[in-house]
PDB file of C-alpha atoms in Angstrom:
ATOM      1  CA  UNK A   9     -80.596-100.659  42.746  1.00 33.00           C
ATOM      2  CA  UNK A  10     -77.847-103.492  43.577  1.00 32.00           C
ATOM      3  CA  UNK A  11     -79.967-104.883  46.668  1.00 35.00           C
ATOM      4  CA  UNK A  12     -83.461-105.718  46.652  1.00 36.00           C
ATOM      5  CA  UNK A  13     -85.579-104.213  49.714  1.00 39.00           C
ATOM      6  CA  UNK A  14     -89.058-103.793  51.163  1.00 39.00           C
ATOM      7  CA  UNK A  15     -88.942-100.146  50.877  1.00 42.00           C
ATOM      8  CA  UNK A  16     -88.548 -98.053  47.904  1.00 41.00           C
ATOM      9  CA  UNK A  17     -85.195 -97.294  46.383  1.00 42.00           C
ATOM     10  CA  UNK A  18     -84.507 -93.841  44.827  1.00 43.00           C
ATOM     11  CA  UNK A  19     -84.536 -93.690  40.921  1.00 42.00           C
ATOM     12  CA  UNK A  20     -83.620 -91.666  38.278  1.00 43.00           C
ATOM     13  CA  UNK A  21     -86.727 -89.743  37.331  1.00 48.00           C
ATOM     14  CA  UNK A  22     -85.587 -88.245  34.155  1.00 63.00           C
ATOM     15  CA  UNK A  23     -87.543 -90.784  32.233  1.00 79.00           C
ATOM     16  CA  UNK A  24     -84.645 -92.723  31.432  1.00 86.00           C
ATOM     17  CA  UNK A  25     -84.399 -96.369  32.047  1.00 94.00           C
ATOM     18  CA  UNK A  26     -80.638 -96.432  31.015  1.00 91.00           C
ATOM     19  CA  UNK A  27     -79.177 -98.179  34.485  1.00 91.00           C
ATOM     20  CA  UNK A  28     -80.859-101.571  33.563  1.00 95.00           C
ATOM     21  CA  UNK A  29     -79.127-102.082  30.031  1.00 91.00           C
ATOM     22  CA  UNK A  30     -78.620-104.370  28.916  1.00 94.00           C
ATOM     23  CA  UNK A  31     -82.162-104.892  29.057  1.00 96.00           C
ATOM     24  CA  UNK A  32     -83.388-108.595  29.736  1.00 97.00           C
ATOM     25  CA  UNK A  33     -86.818-108.835  30.877  1.00 98.00           C
ATOM     26  CA  UNK A  34     -90.188-106.814  31.021  1.00 98.00           C
ATOM     27  CA  UNK A  35     -92.326-107.682  33.382  1.00 98.00           C
ATOM     28  CA  UNK A  36     -96.390-106.485  33.227  1.00 98.00           C
ATOM     29  CA  UNK A  37     -99.259-105.842  35.624  1.00 98.00           C
ATOM     30  CA  UNK A  38    -102.782-106.583  34.031  1.00 97.00           C
ATOM     31  CA  UNK A  39    -105.473-104.555  35.158  1.00 94.00           C
ATOM     32  CA  UNK A  40    -105.163-101.320  34.079  1.00 93.00           C
ATOM     33  CA  UNK A  41    -101.790-101.850  31.982  1.00 97.00           C
ATOM     34  CA  UNK A  42    -102.623-103.829  29.135  1.00 98.00           C
ATOM     35  CA  UNK A  43    -105.833-102.897  29.500  1.00 96.00           C
ATOM     36  CA  UNK A  44    -108.143-100.264  31.135  1.00 92.00           C
ATOM     37  CA  UNK A  45    -110.388-102.806  33.003  1.00 93.00           C
ATOM     38  CA  UNK A  46    -111.101-100.567  36.066  1.00 90.00           C
ATOM     39  CA  UNK A  47    -114.205 -99.256  34.581  1.00 93.00           C
ATOM     40  CA  UNK A  48    -115.444-102.903  34.319  1.00 96.00           C
ATOM     41  CA  UNK A  49    -114.413-103.522  37.735  1.00 95.00           C
ATOM     42  CA  UNK A  50    -115.807-100.139  39.288  1.00 96.00           C
ATOM     43  CA  UNK A  51    -119.108-101.231  37.768  1.00 97.00           C
ATOM     44  CA  UNK A  52    -119.125-104.660  39.189  1.00 97.00           C
ATOM     45  CA  UNK A  53    -118.380-103.231  42.502  1.00 97.00           C
ATOM     46  CA  UNK A  54    -120.951-100.351  42.487  1.00 97.00           C
ATOM     47  CA  UNK A  55    -123.948-102.511  41.458  1.00 97.00           C
ATOM     48  CA  UNK A  56    -123.025-105.750  43.362  1.00 97.00           C
ATOM     49  CA  UNK A  57    -122.023-103.583  46.793  1.00 97.00           C
ATOM     50  CA  UNK A  58    -125.494-101.347  46.338  1.00 97.00           C
ATOM     51  CA  UNK A  59    -127.868-104.515  45.915  1.00 96.00           C
ATOM     52  CA  UNK A  60    -125.939-105.741  49.378  1.00 96.00           C
ATOM     53  CA  UNK A  61    -126.767-102.190  50.979  1.00 96.00           C
ATOM     54  CA  UNK A  62    -123.037-101.335  51.456  1.00 96.00           C
ATOM     55  CA  UNK A  63    -122.636 -97.930  52.325  1.00 92.00           C
ATOM     56  CA  UNK A  64    -125.976 -97.506  52.961  1.00 94.00           C
ATOM     57  CA  UNK A  65    -127.239 -98.756  49.543  1.00 95.00           C
ATOM     58  CA  UNK A  66    -125.672 -95.355  48.150  1.00 96.00           C
ATOM     59  CA  UNK A  67    -123.346 -95.825  45.204  1.00 97.00           C
ATOM     60  CA  UNK A  68    -119.929 -96.010  46.101  1.00 97.00           C
ATOM     61  CA  UNK A  69    -117.757 -93.405  43.757  1.00 96.00           C
ATOM     62  CA  UNK A  70    -115.135 -93.555  41.240  1.00 93.00           C
ATOM     63  CA  UNK A  71    -112.645 -92.209  43.812  1.00 92.00           C
ATOM     64  CA  UNK A  72    -113.893 -94.329  46.489  1.00 95.00           C
ATOM     65  CA  UNK A  73    -113.006 -97.352  44.199  1.00 94.00           C
ATOM     66  CA  UNK A  74    -109.569 -95.961  43.116  1.00 89.00           C
ATOM     67  CA  UNK A  75    -109.027 -95.442  46.859  1.00 90.00           C
ATOM     68  CA  UNK A  76    -109.788 -98.314  48.168  1.00 93.00           C
ATOM     69  CA  UNK A  77    -110.199-101.259  45.683  1.00 93.00           C
ATOM     70  CA  UNK A  78    -107.640-100.757  42.516  1.00 88.00           C
ATOM     71  CA  UNK A  79    -104.873-102.755  42.577  1.00 84.00           C
ATOM     72  CA  UNK A  80    -105.542-104.635  46.264  1.00 88.00           C
ATOM     73  CA  UNK A  81    -105.884-108.325  46.472  1.00 88.00           C
ATOM     74  CA  UNK A  82    -109.402-109.888  47.729  1.00 91.00           C
ATOM     75  CA  UNK A  83    -107.487-111.026  51.019  1.00 91.00           C
ATOM     76  CA  UNK A  84    -106.285-107.552  51.522  1.00 92.00           C
ATOM     77  CA  UNK A  85    -110.059-106.298  51.034  1.00 96.00           C
ATOM     78  CA  UNK A  86    -111.492-108.792  53.347  1.00 96.00           C
ATOM     79  CA  UNK A  87    -109.530-107.511  55.870  1.00 95.00           C
ATOM     80  CA  UNK A  88    -109.946-103.796  55.383  1.00 96.00           C
ATOM     81  CA  UNK A  89    -113.143-102.706  53.382  1.00 96.00           C
ATOM     82  CA  UNK A  90    -115.344-105.631  54.605  1.00 97.00           C
ATOM     83  CA  UNK A  91    -113.605-106.144  57.955  1.00 95.00           C
ATOM     84  CA  UNK A  92    -116.689-106.204  59.563  1.00 95.00           C
ATOM     85  CA  UNK A  93    -117.967-109.243  57.354  1.00 97.00           C
ATOM     86  CA  UNK A  94    -118.142-112.689  57.705  1.00 96.00           C
ATOM     87  CA  UNK A  95    -114.813-114.238  56.223  1.00 96.00           C
ATOM     88  CA  UNK A  96    -116.786-116.366  54.255  1.00 97.00           C
ATOM     89  CA  UNK A  97    -119.275-114.107  53.064  1.00 97.00           C
ATOM     90  CA  UNK A  98    -116.678-111.358  52.509  1.00 97.00           C
ATOM     91  CA  UNK A  99    -114.970-113.838  50.116  1.00 96.00           C
ATOM     92  CA  UNK A 100    -117.924-115.322  48.198  1.00 97.00           C
ATOM     93  CA  UNK A 101    -119.300-112.049  47.727  1.00 97.00           C
ATOM     94  CA  UNK A 102    -115.641-110.883  45.947  1.00 97.00           C
ATOM     95  CA  UNK A 103    -115.692-114.357  43.974  1.00 96.00           C
ATOM     96  CA  UNK A 104    -119.228-113.125  42.749  1.00 97.00           C
ATOM     97  CA  UNK A 105    -117.647-110.037  41.879  1.00 97.00           C
ATOM     98  CA  UNK A 106    -115.064-111.444  39.837  1.00 95.00           C
ATOM     99  CA  UNK A 107    -117.545-113.768  37.896  1.00 96.00           C
ATOM    100  CA  UNK A 108    -119.251-110.524  36.847  1.00 97.00           C
ATOM    101  CA  UNK A 109    -116.645-108.904  36.195  1.00 96.00           C
ATOM    102  CA  UNK A 110    -115.249-111.492  33.617  1.00 95.00           C
ATOM    103  CA  UNK A 111    -118.322-111.474  31.925  1.00 96.00           C
ATOM    104  CA  UNK A 112    -118.000-107.964  31.205  1.00 95.00           C
ATOM    105  CA  UNK A 113    -114.593-108.190  30.482  1.00 94.00           C
ATOM    106  CA  UNK A 114    -115.227-111.089  27.995  1.00 92.00           C
ATOM    107  CA  UNK A 115    -117.458-108.758  25.625  1.00 92.00           C
ATOM    108  CA  UNK A 116    -116.089-105.429  26.750  1.00 94.00           C
ATOM    109  CA  UNK A 117    -112.487-105.636  27.028  1.00 95.00           C
ATOM    110  CA  UNK A 118    -110.187-103.584  25.048  1.00 94.00           C
ATOM    111  CA  UNK A 119    -106.068-103.194  25.116  1.00 96.00           C
ATOM    112  CA  UNK A 120    -104.789 -99.881  26.232  1.00 97.00           C
ATOM    113  CA  UNK A 121    -103.439 -97.878  22.862  1.00 97.00           C
ATOM    114  CA  UNK A 122     -99.836 -99.078  21.216  1.00 98.00           C
ATOM    115  CA  UNK A 123     -99.871-102.387  23.506  1.00 98.00           C
ATOM    116  CA  UNK A 124     -99.949-104.261  19.847  1.00 97.00           C
ATOM    117  CA  UNK A 125     -96.895-102.125  18.958  1.00 97.00           C
ATOM    118  CA  UNK A 126     -95.060-102.554  22.070  1.00 98.00           C
ATOM    119  CA  UNK A 127     -95.525-106.315  22.173  1.00 98.00           C
ATOM    120  CA  UNK A 128     -93.906-106.917  18.612  1.00 98.00           C
ATOM    121  CA  UNK A 129     -91.156-104.447  19.462  1.00 97.00           C
ATOM    122  CA  UNK A 130     -90.709-106.940  22.549  1.00 98.00           C
ATOM    123  CA  UNK A 131     -90.866-110.075  20.116  1.00 97.00           C
ATOM    124  CA  UNK A 132     -88.388-108.724  17.995  1.00 96.00           C
ATOM    125  CA  UNK A 133     -85.755-108.010  20.722  1.00 95.00           C
ATOM    126  CA  UNK A 134     -86.081-111.182  22.435  1.00 96.00           C
ATOM    127  CA  UNK A 135     -86.950-109.853  26.028  1.00 97.00           C
ATOM    128  CA  UNK A 136     -88.054-112.437  28.551  1.00 98.00           C
ATOM    129  CA  UNK A 137     -91.496-111.212  29.609  1.00 98.00           C
ATOM    130  CA  UNK A 138     -94.369-112.097  32.286  1.00 98.00           C
ATOM    131  CA  UNK A 139     -97.459-110.899  33.871  1.00 98.00           C
ATOM    132  CA  UNK A 140     -98.006-110.164  37.400  1.00 98.00           C
ATOM    133  CA  UNK A 141    -101.254-109.642  39.035  1.00 97.00           C
ATOM    134  CA  UNK A 142    -103.479-109.141  41.971  1.00 95.00           C
ATOM    135  CA  UNK A 143    -106.127-110.803  40.185  1.00 93.00           C
ATOM    136  CA  UNK A 144    -107.282-114.370  40.773  1.00 93.00           C
ATOM    137  CA  UNK A 145    -105.920-116.649  38.297  1.00 96.00           C
ATOM    138  CA  UNK A 146    -109.048-116.632  36.379  1.00 95.00           C
ATOM    139  CA  UNK A 147    -109.412-113.379  35.663  1.00 95.00           C
ATOM    140  CA  UNK A 148    -105.662-112.857  34.761  1.00 96.00           C
ATOM    141  CA  UNK A 149    -105.986-115.860  32.342  1.00 97.00           C
ATOM    142  CA  UNK A 150    -109.373-114.625  30.649  1.00 96.00           C
ATOM    143  CA  UNK A 151    -107.624-111.012  30.349  1.00 97.00           C
ATOM    144  CA  UNK A 152    -104.611-112.304  28.845  1.00 97.00           C
ATOM    145  CA  UNK A 153    -106.516-114.196  26.465  1.00 96.00           C
ATOM    146  CA  UNK A 154    -109.275-112.129  25.804  1.00 95.00           C
ATOM    147  CA  UNK A 155    -106.314-109.383  24.447  1.00 97.00           C
ATOM    148  CA  UNK A 156    -104.604-112.343  22.140  1.00 96.00           C
ATOM    149  CA  UNK A 157    -101.739-112.735  24.705  1.00 98.00           C
ATOM    150  CA  UNK A 158    -101.883-115.909  25.488  1.00 97.00           C
ATOM    151  CA  UNK A 159     -98.897-117.162  23.589  1.00 97.00           C
ATOM    152  CA  UNK A 160     -96.852-113.702  24.325  1.00 98.00           C
ATOM    153  CA  UNK A 161     -96.218-114.271  28.155  1.00 98.00           C
ATOM    154  CA  UNK A 162     -93.790-116.959  29.372  1.00 98.00           C
ATOM    155  CA  UNK A 163     -95.467-116.936  33.078  1.00 98.00           C
ATOM    156  CA  UNK A 164     -98.288-115.684  34.859  1.00 98.00           C
ATOM    157  CA  UNK A 165     -97.873-115.002  38.368  1.00 98.00           C
ATOM    158  CA  UNK A 166    -100.909-114.695  40.810  1.00 97.00           C
ATOM    159  CA  UNK A 167    -100.216-112.040  43.803  1.00 96.00           C
ATOM    160  CA  UNK A 168    -102.501-114.513  46.128  1.00 93.00           C
ATOM    161  CA  UNK A 169    -100.749-117.593  45.229  1.00 96.00           C
ATOM    162  CA  UNK A 170     -97.767-116.259  46.744  1.00 97.00           C
ATOM    163  CA  UNK A 171     -96.717-115.616  50.664  1.00 95.00           C
ATOM    164  CA  UNK A 172     -97.294-111.981  50.107  1.00 96.00           C
ATOM    165  CA  UNK A 173     -99.220-110.275  47.323  1.00 95.00           C
ATOM    166  CA  UNK A 174     -98.710-106.606  46.198  1.00 96.00           C
ATOM    167  CA  UNK A 175     -97.789-104.234  47.654  1.00 95.00           C
ATOM    168  CA  UNK A 176     -94.974-106.390  48.538  1.00 97.00           C
ATOM    169  CA  UNK A 177     -92.316-107.446  46.342  1.00 98.00           C
ATOM    170  CA  UNK A 178     -92.931-111.325  45.992  1.00 98.00           C
ATOM    171  CA  UNK A 179     -95.145-111.306  42.844  1.00 98.00           C
ATOM    172  CA  UNK A 180     -92.311-109.652  40.946  1.00 98.00           C
ATOM    173  CA  UNK A 181     -89.427-111.435  42.614  1.00 98.00           C
ATOM    174  CA  UNK A 182     -91.252-114.863  42.026  1.00 98.00           C
ATOM    175  CA  UNK A 183     -91.403-113.858  38.512  1.00 98.00           C
ATOM    176  CA  UNK A 184     -87.704-112.883  38.220  1.00 98.00           C
ATOM    177  CA  UNK A 185     -86.702-116.097  39.757  1.00 98.00           C
ATOM    178  CA  UNK A 186     -88.777-118.081  37.181  1.00 98.00           C
ATOM    179  CA  UNK A 187     -87.735-116.151  34.154  1.00 98.00           C
ATOM    180  CA  UNK A 188     -84.166-116.894  35.753  1.00 98.00           C
ATOM    181  CA  UNK A 189     -83.388-113.006  34.695  1.00 98.00           C
ATOM    182  CA  UNK A 190     -81.764-110.557  37.264  1.00 98.00           C
ATOM    183  CA  UNK A 191     -83.516-107.490  38.643  1.00 97.00           C
ATOM    184  CA  UNK A 192     -80.592-105.369  37.447  1.00 97.00           C
ATOM    185  CA  UNK A 193     -81.936-105.936  34.014  1.00 97.00           C
ATOM    186  CA  UNK A 194     -85.688-105.719  34.088  1.00 98.00           C
ATOM    187  CA  UNK A 195     -88.357-102.761  34.515  1.00 98.00           C
ATOM    188  CA  UNK A 196     -91.863-102.810  35.045  1.00 98.00           C
ATOM    189  CA  UNK A 197     -94.756-101.415  34.149  1.00 98.00           C
ATOM    190  CA  UNK A 198     -97.662-100.734  36.384  1.00 98.00           C
ATOM    191  CA  UNK A 199    -100.847 -98.797  37.372  1.00 95.00           C
ATOM    192  CA  UNK A 200    -102.032 -98.671  40.567  1.00 93.00           C
ATOM    193  CA  UNK A 201    -100.093 -97.388  43.826  1.00 94.00           C
ATOM    194  CA  UNK A 202     -99.676-101.134  45.128  1.00 94.00           C
ATOM    195  CA  UNK A 203     -98.316-102.400  42.463  1.00 96.00           C
ATOM    196  CA  UNK A 204     -95.658 -99.945  41.542  1.00 97.00           C
ATOM    197  CA  UNK A 205     -94.501 -99.612  45.445  1.00 97.00           C
ATOM    198  CA  UNK A 206     -94.083-103.751  44.601  1.00 98.00           C
ATOM    199  CA  UNK A 207     -91.860-103.053  41.496  1.00 98.00           C
ATOM    200  CA  UNK A 208     -89.761-100.951  43.259  1.00 98.00           C
ATOM    201  CA  UNK A 209     -89.661-102.891  46.294  1.00 98.00           C
ATOM    202  CA  UNK A 210     -88.423-106.009  44.134  1.00 98.00           C
ATOM    203  CA  UNK A 211     -85.408-103.354  43.169  1.00 97.00           C
ATOM    204  CA  UNK A 212     -86.870-102.612  39.450  1.00 98.00           C
ATOM    205  CA  UNK A 213     -88.031 -99.454  37.903  1.00 98.00           C
ATOM    206  CA  UNK A 214     -91.684 -98.805  37.435  1.00 98.00           C
ATOM    207  CA  UNK A 215     -93.276 -97.274  34.188  1.00 98.00           C
ATOM    208  CA  UNK A 216     -96.304 -95.934  35.347  1.00 98.00           C
ATOM    209  CA  UNK A 217     -99.478 -96.349  33.467  1.00 97.00           C
ATOM    210  CA  UNK A 218    -101.580 -93.194  33.470  1.00 94.00           C
ATOM    211  CA  UNK A 219    -104.918 -94.838  32.910  1.00 89.00           C
ATOM    212  CA  UNK A 220    -106.871 -93.953  35.711  1.00 87.00           C
ATOM    213  CA  UNK A 221    -104.925 -93.045  38.394  1.00 88.00           C
ATOM    214  CA  UNK A 222    -103.370 -89.493  39.137  1.00 92.00           C
ATOM    215  CA  UNK A 223     -99.969 -89.163  38.134  1.00 95.00           C
ATOM    216  CA  UNK A 224     -98.738 -88.061  41.518  1.00 96.00           C
ATOM    217  CA  UNK A 225    -100.254 -90.970  43.377  1.00 94.00           C
ATOM    218  CA  UNK A 226     -97.743 -93.026  41.216  1.00 97.00           C
ATOM    219  CA  UNK A 227     -94.657 -91.047  41.239  1.00 97.00           C
ATOM    220  CA  UNK A 228     -94.887 -90.562  45.180  1.00 97.00           C
ATOM    221  CA  UNK A 229     -94.977 -94.527  45.001  1.00 97.00           C
ATOM    222  CA  UNK A 230     -91.892 -94.234  43.309  1.00 97.00           C
ATOM    223  CA  UNK A 231     -92.409 -94.921  39.733  1.00 98.00           C
ATOM    224  CA  UNK A 232     -89.552 -93.632  37.469  1.00 97.00           C
ATOM    225  CA  UNK A 233     -92.011 -91.894  35.245  1.00 97.00           C
ATOM    226  CA  UNK A 234     -95.288 -92.043  33.974  1.00 97.00           C
ATOM    227  CA  UNK A 235     -97.056 -92.444  30.790  1.00 98.00           C
ATOM    228  CA  UNK A 236    -100.133 -91.762  29.057  1.00 97.00           C
ATOM    229  CA  UNK A 237    -100.586 -95.219  27.057  1.00 97.00           C
ATOM    230  CA  UNK A 238     -97.918 -97.421  25.122  1.00 98.00           C
ATOM    231  CA  UNK A 239     -97.300 -95.239  22.433  1.00 97.00           C
ATOM    232  CA  UNK A 240     -96.154 -92.021  24.748  1.00 97.00           C
ATOM    233  CA  UNK A 241     -93.112 -90.568  23.270  1.00 97.00           C
ATOM    234  CA  UNK A 242     -91.749 -91.021  26.510  1.00 96.00           C
ATOM    235  CA  UNK A 243     -91.469 -94.455  26.649  1.00 97.00           C
ATOM    236  CA  UNK A 244     -89.704 -94.714  23.054  1.00 97.00           C
ATOM    237  CA  UNK A 245     -87.042 -92.500  23.820  1.00 96.00           C
ATOM    238  CA  UNK A 246     -86.443 -94.184  26.855  1.00 96.00           C
ATOM    239  CA  UNK A 247     -86.582 -97.683  25.273  1.00 96.00           C
ATOM    240  CA  UNK A 248     -84.619 -96.329  22.096  1.00 94.00           C
ATOM    241  CA  UNK A 249     -81.622 -94.818  25.090  1.00 93.00           C
ATOM    242  CA  UNK A 250     -81.385 -98.765  26.267  1.00 92.00           C
ATOM    243  CA  UNK A 251     -80.926 -99.792  22.691  1.00 89.00           C
ATOM    244  CA  UNK A 252     -78.162 -97.406  22.097  1.00 90.00           C
ATOM    245  CA  UNK A 253     -76.453 -98.315  25.542  1.00 87.00           C
ATOM    246  CA  UNK A 254     -76.684-101.812  25.013  1.00 81.00           C
ATOM    247  CA  UNK A 255     -75.496-100.965  21.286  1.00 81.00           C
ATOM    248  CA  UNK A 256     -72.561 -99.022  22.803  1.00 77.00           C
ATOM    249  CA  UNK A 257     -71.564-101.899  25.822  1.00 69.00           C
ATOM    250  CA  UNK A 258     -71.746-104.500  23.148  1.00 65.00           C
ATOM    251  CA  UNK A 259     -69.340-102.265  20.884  1.00 65.00           C
ATOM    252  CA  UNK A 260     -67.184-101.569  23.985  1.00 64.00           C
ATOM    253  CA  UNK A 261     -66.411-105.525  24.627  1.00 58.00           C
TER     254      UNK A 261
END
């Protein structure tokens, strides 16, 4: 992990994060990672796309959403899924979809199980933290606020405000630069293929969240290991191992 590159790096897949000890920072995606928001995004896309006659008026499936929409930023969607639409029309549609998502999220958003426990542990350890998302800023801020994490995160990095969004490493590299921490002492939580690829390309181990996407998708993209939620024993075993290694390093020096 010594060199940052734009290609996935080989990482230990034995549920271990020990290579990054001592840990200094943890970076989080938002959608599908802090909260299981994909069902709300899927609902908004399905309803609005059917309304405009997309796919002949046949509602999109969850599988279609996962493959073509999940984790993708709006400019990417304009050039792929909506490549045959007028650009301004596509952008307006996506802005309206995000507004619908925010209305739903304000009432229905729930944290992934174990998030509160993990956040308290991170605060007690004094680790730096950032939220890094491909969602528009208004949606990212709403989700963080709705989850009660406005004071937890030091910074919020928006993919669309970087030179390149995920799956490129730029948003995660910007987070590291802003926090002034090394990629050698940080790791990431992500739930999407594009997010995992971005984190690995930034030179960090990525713990995948299997909230919606298949575990094989995430491991094939480079995730070090995949957890069900933040109470998963695999995660806490890895964090305890990190603590032990950091303590051993301190004693040795």
